[in-house]
mmCIF file of C-alpha atoms in Angstrom:
data_model
loop_
_atom_site.group_PDB
_atom_site.id
_atom_site.type_symbol
_atom_site.label_atom_id
_atom_site.label_comp_id
_atom_site.label_asym_id
_atom_site.label_seq_id
_atom_site.Cartn_x
_atom_site.Cartn_y
_atom_site.Cartn_z
ATOM 1 C CA PRO A 1 21.695 -4.442 -9.580
ATOM 2 C CA GLY A 2 20.608 -1.771 -12.035
ATOM 3 C CA GLN A 3 17.295 -3.456 -12.836
ATOM 4 C CA ARG A 4 13.926 -1.996 -11.846
ATOM 5 C CA ILE A 5 10.882 -3.482 -10.206
ATOM 6 C CA SER A 6 7.942 -1.129 -10.494
ATOM 7 C CA ASP A 7 9.426 2.279 -9.614
ATOM 8 C CA PHE A 8 12.230 0.816 -7.454
ATOM 9 C CA GLU A 9 15.821 0.532 -8.682
ATOM 10 C CA ILE A 10 17.728 -2.505 -7.399
ATOM 11 C CA LEU A 11 21.026 -1.453 -5.799
ATOM 12 C CA ARG A 12 22.450 -4.649 -4.297
ATOM 13 C CA VAL A 13 21.680 -8.054 -2.820
ATOM 14 C CA LEU A 14 21.341 -7.961 0.973
ATOM 15 C CA GLY A 15 20.862 -11.700 1.375
ATOM 16 C CA ARG A 16 19.801 -14.940 -0.284
ATOM 17 C CA GLY A 17 18.412 -18.113 1.165
ATOM 18 C CA ALA A 18 16.261 -21.123 0.441
ATOM 19 C CA MET A 19 13.105 -18.991 0.580
ATOM 20 C CA GLY A 20 14.262 -16.225 -1.784
ATOM 21 C CA ALA A 21 16.307 -13.032 -1.806
ATOM 22 C CA VAL A 22 16.271 -9.575 -0.237
ATOM 23 C CA TYR A 23 17.618 -6.556 -2.128
ATOM 24 C CA GLU A 24 18.356 -2.965 -1.254
ATOM 25 C CA VAL A 25 16.328 -0.755 -3.605
ATOM 26 C CA ARG A 26 15.912 2.958 -4.142
ATOM 27 C CA ARG A 27 12.951 5.133 -5.105
ATOM 28 C CA GLY A 28 13.976 8.752 -5.383
ATOM 29 C CA ASP A 29 16.242 9.518 -2.424
ATOM 30 C CA ALA A 30 14.731 6.855 -0.150
ATOM 31 C CA ARG A 31 16.093 3.322 0.259
ATOM 32 C CA TYR A 32 14.062 0.222 1.046
ATOM 33 C CA ALA A 33 14.330 -3.564 1.307
ATOM 34 C CA LEU A 34 12.714 -5.633 -1.447
ATOM 35 C CA LYS A 35 11.851 -9.248 -0.667
ATOM 36 C CA VAL A 36 11.379 -11.625 -3.603
ATOM 37 C CA PRO A 37 10.323 -15.071 -2.380
ATOM 38 C CA GLN A 38 11.018 -18.344 -4.134
ATOM 39 C CA PHE A 39 8.040 -20.637 -3.794
ATOM 40 C CA SER A 40 8.764 -24.320 -3.287
ATOM 41 C CA ASP A 41 5.172 -25.525 -3.028
ATOM 42 C CA PRO A 42 1.629 -24.302 -3.800
ATOM 43 C CA ASP A 43 1.014 -23.226 -0.185
ATOM 44 C CA SER A 44 3.977 -20.823 -0.281
ATOM 45 C CA SER A 45 2.038 -18.264 -2.319
ATOM 46 C CA LEU A 46 -0.767 -18.262 0.240
ATOM 47 C CA ARG A 47 1.726 -17.845 3.116
ATOM 48 C CA PHE A 48 3.370 -14.902 1.360
ATOM 49 C CA LYS A 49 -0.019 -13.275 0.788
ATOM 50 C CA ARG A 50 -0.755 -13.691 4.512
ATOM 51 C CA GLU A 51 2.632 -12.164 5.374
ATOM 52 C CA ILE A 52 1.784 -9.064 3.324
ATOM 53 C CA GLN A 53 -1.621 -8.811 5.016
ATOM 54 C CA ALA A 54 -0.141 -9.269 8.489
ATOM 55 C CA LEU A 55 2.486 -6.558 7.974
ATOM 56 C CA ALA A 56 -0.138 -4.204 6.573
ATOM 57 C CA ALA A 57 -2.372 -4.853 9.597
ATOM 58 C CA VAL A 58 0.306 -3.761 12.078
ATOM 59 C CA ASP A 59 1.423 -0.714 10.126
ATOM 60 C CA ARG A 60 3.131 1.883 12.346
ATOM 61 C CA HIS A 61 3.986 -0.557 15.155
ATOM 62 C CA PRO A 62 7.306 0.683 16.585
ATOM 63 C CA HIS A 63 8.921 -2.797 16.625
ATOM 64 C CA ILE A 64 7.732 -4.178 13.274
ATOM 65 C CA VAL A 65 9.053 -3.163 9.888
ATOM 66 C CA ARG A 66 6.692 -0.929 7.903
ATOM 67 C CA ILE A 67 5.426 -2.249 4.587
ATOM 68 C CA ILE A 68 5.659 0.134 1.618
ATOM 69 C CA THR A 69 4.015 -2.009 -1.058
ATOM 70 C CA GLY A 70 3.653 -5.606 -2.121
ATOM 71 C CA SER A 71 2.185 -7.623 -4.921
ATOM 72 C CA LEU A 72 1.630 -11.132 -6.199
ATOM 73 C CA GLN A 73 1.360 -10.040 -9.847
ATOM 74 C CA PRO A 74 3.186 -10.168 -12.215
ATOM 75 C CA PHE A 75 5.403 -11.895 -9.630
ATOM 76 C CA PRO A 76 5.497 -11.842 -5.815
ATOM 77 C CA TYR A 77 7.454 -9.136 -4.026
ATOM 78 C CA LEU A 78 7.293 -7.056 -0.877
ATOM 79 C CA VAL A 79 8.911 -3.655 -0.332
ATOM 80 C CA MET A 80 9.499 -2.614 3.271
ATOM 81 C CA GLU A 81 11.554 -0.256 5.389
ATOM 82 C CA LEU A 82 15.282 -0.848 5.235
ATOM 83 C CA ILE A 83 16.462 -1.372 8.809
#
């Protein structure tokens, strides 16, 4: 909490698991979920990249969380709607 990733301020940890952590973040007045994966093998990076692409492909679907932004550099993260 209190740190920043890009223009998002980390507010709190929502959950942690074997595959990484999810944080509640804020940009301006809006709040989002930030997923930071922990890669356990070389294929994990490719799977995360595919996850970002899949979410972007179904943008605006009423039953799938909307992606805000994501990146693999300088480290992998994905920002999405907070639901």
